[in-house]
């Protein structure tokens, strides 16, 4: 949507209402017909002080609470973790503000049976099985480290290439969007500056007409006074 003068020059560009976002429709908001490229009042400290005073006064008079400004927005989506119990448990923990659970490292410790079980064969078998598990775990870790040393650099190179490609795409998109924004701003500046001459001429004409109206009103008032005086003189005679 665009608003403009009678000669068709665009003064302000406004996006069309999005049907999926009824709360942002133009009918629910005021249209600000600002002309920042030709209005010089924005840099005037006196004007800024007056605007701040009006805003504070409106805030004092308003009956709205901070929460009321969000009531027209759609409700937040509800998260359903019924198929992901681990996520559900972690989500509830974060909502409750509880600290994360501490990792249990006891399973990685190799302890011999207690002194009172020094002659317990079952206890020693359990300790031996645990030692074998920890040994196998260390073997697997060494294998993973060897695989990482052999193939890790190439994997990271490929990963970095993908990241660079994503970065280039995002930078290109950002440049295109900035160019569009710059184009809109250039058009707004061009149309506003071209229309400024017409607005200034109309403003000057309006002031002149107001001055003429004041002069005419003063002349009419003087004529009325003269007529009243003449009527009085005629009655006295």
PDB file of C-alpha atoms in Angstrom:
ATOM      1  CA  UNK A   1       0.000   0.000   0.000  1.00  0.00           C
ATOM      2  CA  UNK A   2       1.298   3.464  -0.752  1.00  0.00           C
ATOM      3  CA  UNK A   3       0.146   6.907   0.202  1.00  0.00           C
ATOM      4  CA  UNK A   4       1.019   9.848  -1.980  1.00  0.00           C
ATOM      5  CA  UNK A   5       0.161  13.272  -3.252  1.00  0.00           C
ATOM      6  CA  UNK A   6      -2.283  14.171  -5.974  1.00  0.00           C
ATOM      7  CA  UNK A   7       0.376  13.972  -8.683  1.00  0.00           C
ATOM      8  CA  UNK A   8       1.063  10.318  -7.870  1.00  0.00           C
ATOM      9  CA  UNK A   9       4.427  10.723  -6.158  1.00  0.00           C
ATOM     10  CA  UNK A  10       4.938   8.128  -3.448  1.00  0.00           C
ATOM     11  CA  UNK A  11       5.560   9.694  -0.057  1.00  0.00           C
ATOM     12  CA  UNK A  12       5.454   6.608   2.120  1.00  0.00           C
ATOM     13  CA  UNK A  13       5.549   2.910   1.349  1.00  0.00           C
ATOM     14  CA  UNK A  14       3.527   0.539   3.489  1.00  0.00           C
ATOM     15  CA  UNK A  15       3.504  -3.244   3.289  1.00  0.00           C
ATOM     16  CA  UNK A  16       0.265  -4.967   2.362  1.00  0.00           C
ATOM     17  CA  UNK A  17      -1.513  -6.665   5.304  1.00  0.00           C
ATOM     18  CA  UNK A  18      -0.562 -10.263   5.854  1.00  0.00           C
ATOM     19  CA  UNK A  19      -3.687 -12.464   6.178  1.00  0.00           C
ATOM     20  CA  UNK A  20      -1.763 -14.893   8.401  1.00  0.00           C
ATOM     21  CA  UNK A  21      -1.060 -12.053  10.863  1.00  0.00           C
ATOM     22  CA  UNK A  22      -4.382 -10.291  11.505  1.00  0.00           C
ATOM     23  CA  UNK A  23      -2.975  -8.507  14.530  1.00  0.00           C
ATOM     24  CA  UNK A  24      -0.648  -6.534  12.239  1.00  0.00           C
ATOM     25  CA  UNK A  25      -3.366  -5.315   9.843  1.00  0.00           C
ATOM     26  CA  UNK A  26      -3.486  -1.628   9.037  1.00  0.00           C
ATOM     27  CA  UNK A  27      -6.952  -1.378  10.588  1.00  0.00           C
ATOM     28  CA  UNK A  28      -5.443  -2.199  13.966  1.00  0.00           C
ATOM     29  CA  UNK A  29      -2.630   0.348  13.787  1.00  0.00           C
ATOM     30  CA  UNK A  30      -2.185   4.015  13.057  1.00  0.00           C
ATOM     31  CA  UNK A  31      -0.587   5.009   9.755  1.00  0.00           C
ATOM     32  CA  UNK A  32       2.337   7.311  10.423  1.00  0.00           C
ATOM     33  CA  UNK A  33       2.644   9.760   7.540  1.00  0.00           C
ATOM     34  CA  UNK A  34       6.217  10.714   8.369  1.00  0.00           C
ATOM     35  CA  UNK A  35       8.403  12.468   5.808  1.00  0.00           C
ATOM     36  CA  UNK A  36      11.848  12.118   7.401  1.00  0.00           C
ATOM     37  CA  UNK A  37      13.757  13.327   4.345  1.00  0.00           C
ATOM     38  CA  UNK A  38      12.115  16.757   4.261  1.00  0.00           C
ATOM     39  CA  UNK A  39      10.808  17.275   7.800  1.00  0.00           C
ATOM     40  CA  UNK A  40      13.402  19.207   9.803  1.00  0.00           C
ATOM     41  CA  UNK A  41      11.475  19.141  13.077  1.00  0.00           C
ATOM     42  CA  UNK A  42      12.894  15.748  14.096  1.00  0.00           C
ATOM     43  CA  UNK A  43      16.249  17.281  15.019  1.00  0.00           C
ATOM     44  CA  UNK A  44      14.721  20.142  16.988  1.00  0.00           C
ATOM     45  CA  UNK A  45      15.265  19.606  20.752  1.00  0.00           C
ATOM     46  CA  UNK A  46      12.118  21.555  21.574  1.00  0.00           C
ATOM     47  CA  UNK A  47      10.017  19.303  19.327  1.00  0.00           C
ATOM     48  CA  UNK A  48      11.619  16.186  20.850  1.00  0.00           C
ATOM     49  CA  UNK A  49      10.864  17.437  24.367  1.00  0.00           C
ATOM     50  CA  UNK A  50       7.246  18.074  23.400  1.00  0.00           C
ATOM     51  CA  UNK A  51       6.936  14.604  21.819  1.00  0.00           C
ATOM     52  CA  UNK A  52       8.423  12.984  24.929  1.00  0.00           C
ATOM     53  CA  UNK A  53       5.970  14.924  27.097  1.00  0.00           C
ATOM     54  CA  UNK A  54       3.007  13.784  25.008  1.00  0.00           C
ATOM     55  CA  UNK A  55       4.180  10.163  25.089  1.00  0.00           C
ATOM     56  CA  UNK A  56       4.616  10.207  28.863  1.00  0.00           C
ATOM     57  CA  UNK A  57       1.214  11.853  29.299  1.00  0.00           C
ATOM     58  CA  UNK A  58      -0.438   9.210  27.114  1.00  0.00           C
ATOM     59  CA  UNK A  59       1.297   6.442  29.057  1.00  0.00           C
ATOM     60  CA  UNK A  60      -0.019   7.877  32.322  1.00  0.00           C
ATOM     61  CA  UNK A  61      -3.575   8.090  30.950  1.00  0.00           C
ATOM     62  CA  UNK A  62      -3.482   4.626  29.385  1.00  0.00           C
ATOM     63  CA  UNK A  63      -5.275   1.847  31.233  1.00  0.00           C
ATOM     64  CA  UNK A  64      -3.299  -0.818  29.398  1.00  0.00           C
ATOM     65  CA  UNK A  65      -0.908  -3.041  31.287  1.00  0.00           C
ATOM     66  CA  UNK A  66       2.290  -4.384  29.686  1.00  0.00           C
ATOM     67  CA  UNK A  67       0.638  -7.776  29.232  1.00  0.00           C
ATOM     68  CA  UNK A  68      -2.253  -6.208  27.303  1.00  0.00           C
ATOM     69  CA  UNK A  69       0.011  -5.327  24.387  1.00  0.00           C
ATOM     70  CA  UNK A  70       0.478  -9.045  23.624  1.00  0.00           C
ATOM     71  CA  UNK A  71      -3.111 -10.224  24.014  1.00  0.00           C
ATOM     72  CA  UNK A  72      -3.889  -9.758  20.304  1.00  0.00           C
ATOM     73  CA  UNK A  73      -0.988 -11.977  19.258  1.00  0.00           C
ATOM     74  CA  UNK A  74      -1.601 -15.673  18.526  1.00  0.00           C
ATOM     75  CA  UNK A  75      -0.947 -18.083  21.418  1.00  0.00           C
ATOM     76  CA  UNK A  76       2.409 -19.759  21.677  1.00  0.00           C
ATOM     77  CA  UNK A  77       2.590 -23.290  20.243  1.00  0.00           C
ATOM     78  CA  UNK A  78       2.405 -26.126  22.725  1.00  0.00           C
ATOM     79  CA  UNK A  79       5.356 -28.479  22.707  1.00  0.00           C
ATOM     80  CA  UNK A  80       4.491 -32.159  22.589  1.00  0.00           C
ATOM     81  CA  UNK A  81       7.284 -34.522  23.588  1.00  0.00           C
ATOM     82  CA  UNK A  82       5.199 -37.653  24.024  1.00  0.00           C
ATOM     83  CA  UNK A  83       7.416 -39.536  21.565  1.00  0.00           C
ATOM     84  CA  UNK A  84      10.580 -38.105  23.088  1.00  0.00           C
ATOM     85  CA  UNK A  85      10.552 -38.812  26.834  1.00  0.00           C
ATOM     86  CA  UNK A  86      14.139 -37.632  27.309  1.00  0.00           C
ATOM     87  CA  UNK A  87      13.326 -34.255  25.762  1.00  0.00           C
ATOM     88  CA  UNK A  88      10.133 -34.051  27.827  1.00  0.00           C
ATOM     89  CA  UNK A  89      12.038 -34.678  31.045  1.00  0.00           C
ATOM     90  CA  UNK A  90      14.710 -32.118  30.175  1.00  0.00           C
ATOM     91  CA  UNK A  91      12.084 -29.566  29.113  1.00  0.00           C
ATOM     92  CA  UNK A  92      10.262 -29.891  32.430  1.00  0.00           C
ATOM     93  CA  UNK A  93      13.572 -29.560  34.282  1.00  0.00           C
ATOM     94  CA  UNK A  94      14.398 -26.322  32.494  1.00  0.00           C
ATOM     95  CA  UNK A  95      10.877 -24.962  33.081  1.00  0.00           C
ATOM     96  CA  UNK A  96      11.184 -25.742  36.773  1.00  0.00           C
ATOM     97  CA  UNK A  97      14.552 -23.955  36.904  1.00  0.00           C
ATOM     98  CA  UNK A  98      16.351 -26.977  38.288  1.00  0.00           C
ATOM     99  CA  UNK A  99      20.088 -27.457  37.683  1.00  0.00           C
ATOM    100  CA  UNK A 100      21.203 -30.153  35.220  1.00  0.00           C
ATOM    101  CA  UNK A 101      22.028 -33.592  36.539  1.00  0.00           C
ATOM    102  CA  UNK A 102      25.632 -34.403  37.397  1.00  0.00           C
ATOM    103  CA  UNK A 103      27.363 -37.007  35.245  1.00  0.00           C
ATOM    104  CA  UNK A 104      28.107 -40.171  37.188  1.00  0.00           C
ATOM    105  CA  UNK A 105      31.754 -41.120  36.710  1.00  0.00           C
ATOM    106  CA  UNK A 106      31.672 -44.020  39.145  1.00  0.00           C
ATOM    107  CA  UNK A 107      31.137 -46.492  36.314  1.00  0.00           C
ATOM    108  CA  UNK A 108      34.566 -45.571  34.927  1.00  0.00           C
ATOM    109  CA  UNK A 109      36.380 -46.251  38.187  1.00  0.00           C
ATOM    110  CA  UNK A 110      38.256 -49.497  38.720  1.00  0.00           C
ATOM    111  CA  UNK A 111      37.957 -50.580  42.343  1.00  0.00           C
ATOM    112  CA  UNK A 112      39.112 -53.799  43.932  1.00  0.00           C
ATOM    113  CA  UNK A 113      36.739 -55.661  46.259  1.00  0.00           C
ATOM    114  CA  UNK A 114      36.482 -54.375  49.794  1.00  0.00           C
ATOM    115  CA  UNK A 115      38.653 -55.873  52.530  1.00  0.00           C
ATOM    116  CA  UNK A 116      35.780 -57.913  53.916  1.00  0.00           C
ATOM    117  CA  UNK A 117      35.297 -59.450  50.437  1.00  0.00           C
ATOM    118  CA  UNK A 118      38.954 -60.195  49.731  1.00  0.00           C
ATOM    119  CA  UNK A 119      38.242 -63.919  49.623  1.00  0.00           C
ATOM    120  CA  UNK A 120      34.884 -63.565  47.798  1.00  0.00           C
ATOM    121  CA  UNK A 121      35.227 -65.199  44.372  1.00  0.00           C
ATOM    122  CA  UNK A 122      32.037 -63.582  43.017  1.00  0.00           C
ATOM    123  CA  UNK A 123      33.293 -60.112  44.011  1.00  0.00           C
ATOM    124  CA  UNK A 124      36.597 -60.686  42.230  1.00  0.00           C
ATOM    125  CA  UNK A 125      34.833 -62.008  39.122  1.00  0.00           C
ATOM    126  CA  UNK A 126      32.704 -58.855  39.074  1.00  0.00           C
ATOM    127  CA  UNK A 127      35.828 -56.706  39.444  1.00  0.00           C
ATOM    128  CA  UNK A 128      37.552 -58.600  36.596  1.00  0.00           C
ATOM    129  CA  UNK A 129      34.517 -58.172  34.309  1.00  0.00           C
ATOM    130  CA  UNK A 130      34.409 -54.485  35.085  1.00  0.00           C
ATOM    131  CA  UNK A 131      38.127 -54.171  34.353  1.00  0.00           C
ATOM    132  CA  UNK A 132      37.603 -55.930  31.012  1.00  0.00           C
ATOM    133  CA  UNK A 133      34.779 -53.544  30.145  1.00  0.00           C
ATOM    134  CA  UNK A 134      36.916 -50.528  30.985  1.00  0.00           C
ATOM    135  CA  UNK A 135      39.801 -51.985  28.964  1.00  0.00           C
ATOM    136  CA  UNK A 136      37.530 -52.515  25.962  1.00  0.00           C
ATOM    137  CA  UNK A 137      36.238 -48.971  26.361  1.00  0.00           C
ATOM    138  CA  UNK A 138      39.787 -47.629  26.269  1.00  0.00           C
ATOM    139  CA  UNK A 139      40.547 -49.753  23.188  1.00  0.00           C
ATOM    140  CA  UNK A 140      37.516 -48.293  21.418  1.00  0.00           C
ATOM    141  CA  UNK A 141      38.560 -44.782  22.408  1.00  0.00           C
ATOM    142  CA  UNK A 142      42.039 -45.375  20.958  1.00  0.00           C
ATOM    143  CA  UNK A 143      40.498 -46.667  17.735  1.00  0.00           C
ATOM    144  CA  UNK A 144      38.279 -43.595  17.527  1.00  0.00           C
ATOM    145  CA  UNK A 145      41.281 -41.348  18.083  1.00  0.00           C
ATOM    146  CA  UNK A 146      43.199 -43.140  15.329  1.00  0.00           C
ATOM    147  CA  UNK A 147      40.257 -42.793  12.936  1.00  0.00           C
ATOM    148  CA  UNK A 148      39.926 -39.125  13.841  1.00  0.00           C
ATOM    149  CA  UNK A 149      43.629 -38.547  13.268  1.00  0.00           C
ATOM    150  CA  UNK A 150      43.433 -40.262   9.882  1.00  0.00           C
ATOM    151  CA  UNK A 151      40.127 -38.968   8.511  1.00  0.00           C
ATOM    152  CA  UNK A 152      39.316 -36.049  10.793  1.00  0.00           C
ATOM    153  CA  UNK A 153      41.197 -33.335   8.875  1.00  0.00           C
ATOM    154  CA  UNK A 154      39.460 -34.192   5.593  1.00  0.00           C
ATOM    155  CA  UNK A 155      36.085 -34.249   7.321  1.00  0.00           C
ATOM    156  CA  UNK A 156      36.738 -30.839   8.860  1.00  0.00           C
ATOM    157  CA  UNK A 157      37.860 -29.476   5.491  1.00  0.00           C
ATOM    158  CA  UNK A 158      34.607 -30.634   3.902  1.00  0.00           C
ATOM    159  CA  UNK A 159      32.630 -29.253   6.831  1.00  0.00           C
ATOM    160  CA  UNK A 160      34.380 -25.899   6.539  1.00  0.00           C
ATOM    161  CA  UNK A 161      33.643 -25.815   2.804  1.00  0.00           C
ATOM    162  CA  UNK A 162      29.952 -26.370   3.512  1.00  0.00           C
ATOM    163  CA  UNK A 163      30.013 -23.620   6.116  1.00  0.00           C
ATOM    164  CA  UNK A 164      31.737 -21.278   3.667  1.00  0.00           C
ATOM    165  CA  UNK A 165      29.121 -22.083   1.046  1.00  0.00           C
ATOM    166  CA  UNK A 166      26.331 -21.355   3.543  1.00  0.00           C
ATOM    167  CA  UNK A 167      28.078 -18.126   4.551  1.00  0.00           C
ATOM    168  CA  UNK A 168      28.371 -17.028   0.906  1.00  0.00           C
ATOM    169  CA  UNK A 169      24.676 -17.748   0.320  1.00  0.00           C
ATOM    170  CA  UNK A 170      23.631 -15.808   3.412  1.00  0.00           C
ATOM    171  CA  UNK A 171      25.908 -12.905   2.534  1.00  0.00           C
ATOM    172  CA  UNK A 172      24.455 -12.814  -0.976  1.00  0.00           C
ATOM    173  CA  UNK A 173      20.926 -12.833   0.447  1.00  0.00           C
ATOM    174  CA  UNK A 174      21.858 -10.060   2.899  1.00  0.00           C
ATOM    175  CA  UNK A 175      23.317  -7.962   0.054  1.00  0.00           C
ATOM    176  CA  UNK A 176      20.167  -8.432  -2.018  1.00  0.00           C
ATOM    177  CA  UNK A 177      17.957  -7.419   0.884  1.00  0.00           C
ATOM    178  CA  UNK A 178      20.139  -4.404   1.655  1.00  0.00           C
ATOM    179  CA  UNK A 179      19.981  -3.380  -1.994  1.00  0.00           C
ATOM    180  CA  UNK A 180      16.183  -3.621  -1.907  1.00  0.00           C
ATOM    181  CA  UNK A 181      16.078  -1.557   1.281  1.00  0.00           C
ATOM    182  CA  UNK A 182      18.442   0.992  -0.225  1.00  0.00           C
ATOM    183  CA  UNK A 183      16.324   1.161  -3.375  1.00  0.00           C
ATOM    184  CA  UNK A 184      13.159   1.805  -1.350  1.00  0.00           C
ATOM    185  CA  UNK A 185      14.933   4.477   0.685  1.00  0.00           C
ATOM    186  CA  UNK A 186      16.272   6.150  -2.476  1.00  0.00           C
ATOM    187  CA  UNK A 187      12.780   6.167  -4.002  1.00  0.00           C
ATOM    188  CA  UNK A 188      11.287   7.580  -0.826  1.00  0.00           C
ATOM    189  CA  UNK A 189      13.964  10.280  -0.647  1.00  0.00           C
ATOM    190  CA  UNK A 190      13.530  11.143  -4.342  1.00  0.00           C
ATOM    191  CA  UNK A 191       9.736  11.408  -4.165  1.00  0.00           C
ATOM    192  CA  UNK A 192       9.751  13.269  -0.857  1.00  0.00           C
ATOM    193  CA  UNK A 193      12.321  15.783  -2.010  1.00  0.00           C
ATOM    194  CA  UNK A 194      10.471  16.330  -5.285  1.00  0.00           C
ATOM    195  CA  UNK A 195       7.205  16.746  -3.419  1.00  0.00           C
ATOM    196  CA  UNK A 196       8.815  19.082  -0.885  1.00  0.00           C
ATOM    197  CA  UNK A 197       8.579  21.974  -3.374  1.00  0.00           C
ATOM    198  CA  UNK A 198       4.847  21.390  -3.784  1.00  0.00           C
ATOM    199  CA  UNK A 199       4.352  21.036  -0.036  1.00  0.00           C
ATOM    200  CA  UNK A 200       6.312  24.219   0.661  1.00  0.00           C
ATOM    201  CA  UNK A 201       4.332  26.102  -1.995  1.00  0.00           C
ATOM    202  CA  UNK A 202       1.054  24.845  -0.541  1.00  0.00           C
ATOM    203  CA  UNK A 203       2.209  25.726   2.971  1.00  0.00           C
ATOM    204  CA  UNK A 204       3.143  29.228   1.853  1.00  0.00           C
ATOM    205  CA  UNK A 205      -0.200  29.616   0.059  1.00  0.00           C
ATOM    206  CA  UNK A 206      -2.042  28.369   3.154  1.00  0.00           C
ATOM    207  CA  UNK A 207      -0.249  30.879   5.375  1.00  0.00           C
ATOM    208  CA  UNK A 208      -1.000  33.685   2.919  1.00  0.00           C
ATOM    209  CA  UNK A 209      -4.675  32.697   2.803  1.00  0.00           C
ATOM    210  CA  UNK A 210      -4.803  32.546   6.589  1.00  0.00           C
ATOM    211  CA  UNK A 211      -3.247  36.011   6.756  1.00  0.00           C
ATOM    212  CA  UNK A 212      -5.763  37.306   4.200  1.00  0.00           C
ATOM    213  CA  UNK A 213      -8.632  35.782   6.189  1.00  0.00           C
ATOM    214  CA  UNK A 214      -7.354  37.493   9.317  1.00  0.00           C
ATOM    215  CA  UNK A 215      -7.135  40.804   7.466  1.00  0.00           C
ATOM    216  CA  UNK A 216     -10.628  40.331   6.023  1.00  0.00           C
ATOM    217  CA  UNK A 217     -12.015  39.493   9.459  1.00  0.00           C
ATOM    218  CA  UNK A 218     -10.333  42.576  10.899  1.00  0.00           C
ATOM    219  CA  UNK A 219     -11.735  44.743   8.073  1.00  0.00           C
ATOM    220  CA  UNK A 220     -15.227  43.287   8.583  1.00  0.00           C
ATOM    221  CA  UNK A 221     -15.010  43.956  12.310  1.00  0.00           C
ATOM    222  CA  UNK A 222     -13.933  47.560  11.608  1.00  0.00           C
ATOM    223  CA  UNK A 223     -16.798  48.021   9.154  1.00  0.00           C
ATOM    224  CA  UNK A 224     -19.250  46.656  11.698  1.00  0.00           C
ATOM    225  CA  UNK A 225     -17.920  49.097  14.289  1.00  0.00           C
ATOM    226  CA  UNK A 226     -18.212  51.956  11.788  1.00  0.00           C
ATOM    227  CA  UNK A 227     -21.780  50.936  10.950  1.00  0.00           C
ATOM    228  CA  UNK A 228     -22.677  50.752  14.644  1.00  0.00           C
ATOM    229  CA  UNK A 229     -21.214  54.229  15.247  1.00  0.00           C
ATOM    230  CA  UNK A 230     -23.106  55.657  12.274  1.00  0.00           C
ATOM    231  CA  UNK A 231     -26.321  54.094  13.554  1.00  0.00           C
ATOM    232  CA  UNK A 232     -25.755  55.687  16.948  1.00  0.00           C
ATOM    233  CA  UNK A 233     -25.079  59.071  15.397  1.00  0.00           C
ATOM    234  CA  UNK A 234     -28.231  58.730  13.267  1.00  0.00           C
ATOM    235  CA  UNK A 235     -30.326  57.944  16.366  1.00  0.00           C
ATOM    236  CA  UNK A 236     -28.853  60.867  18.273  1.00  0.00           C
ATOM    237  CA  UNK A 237     -29.815  63.260  15.484  1.00  0.00           C
TER     238      UNK A 237
END
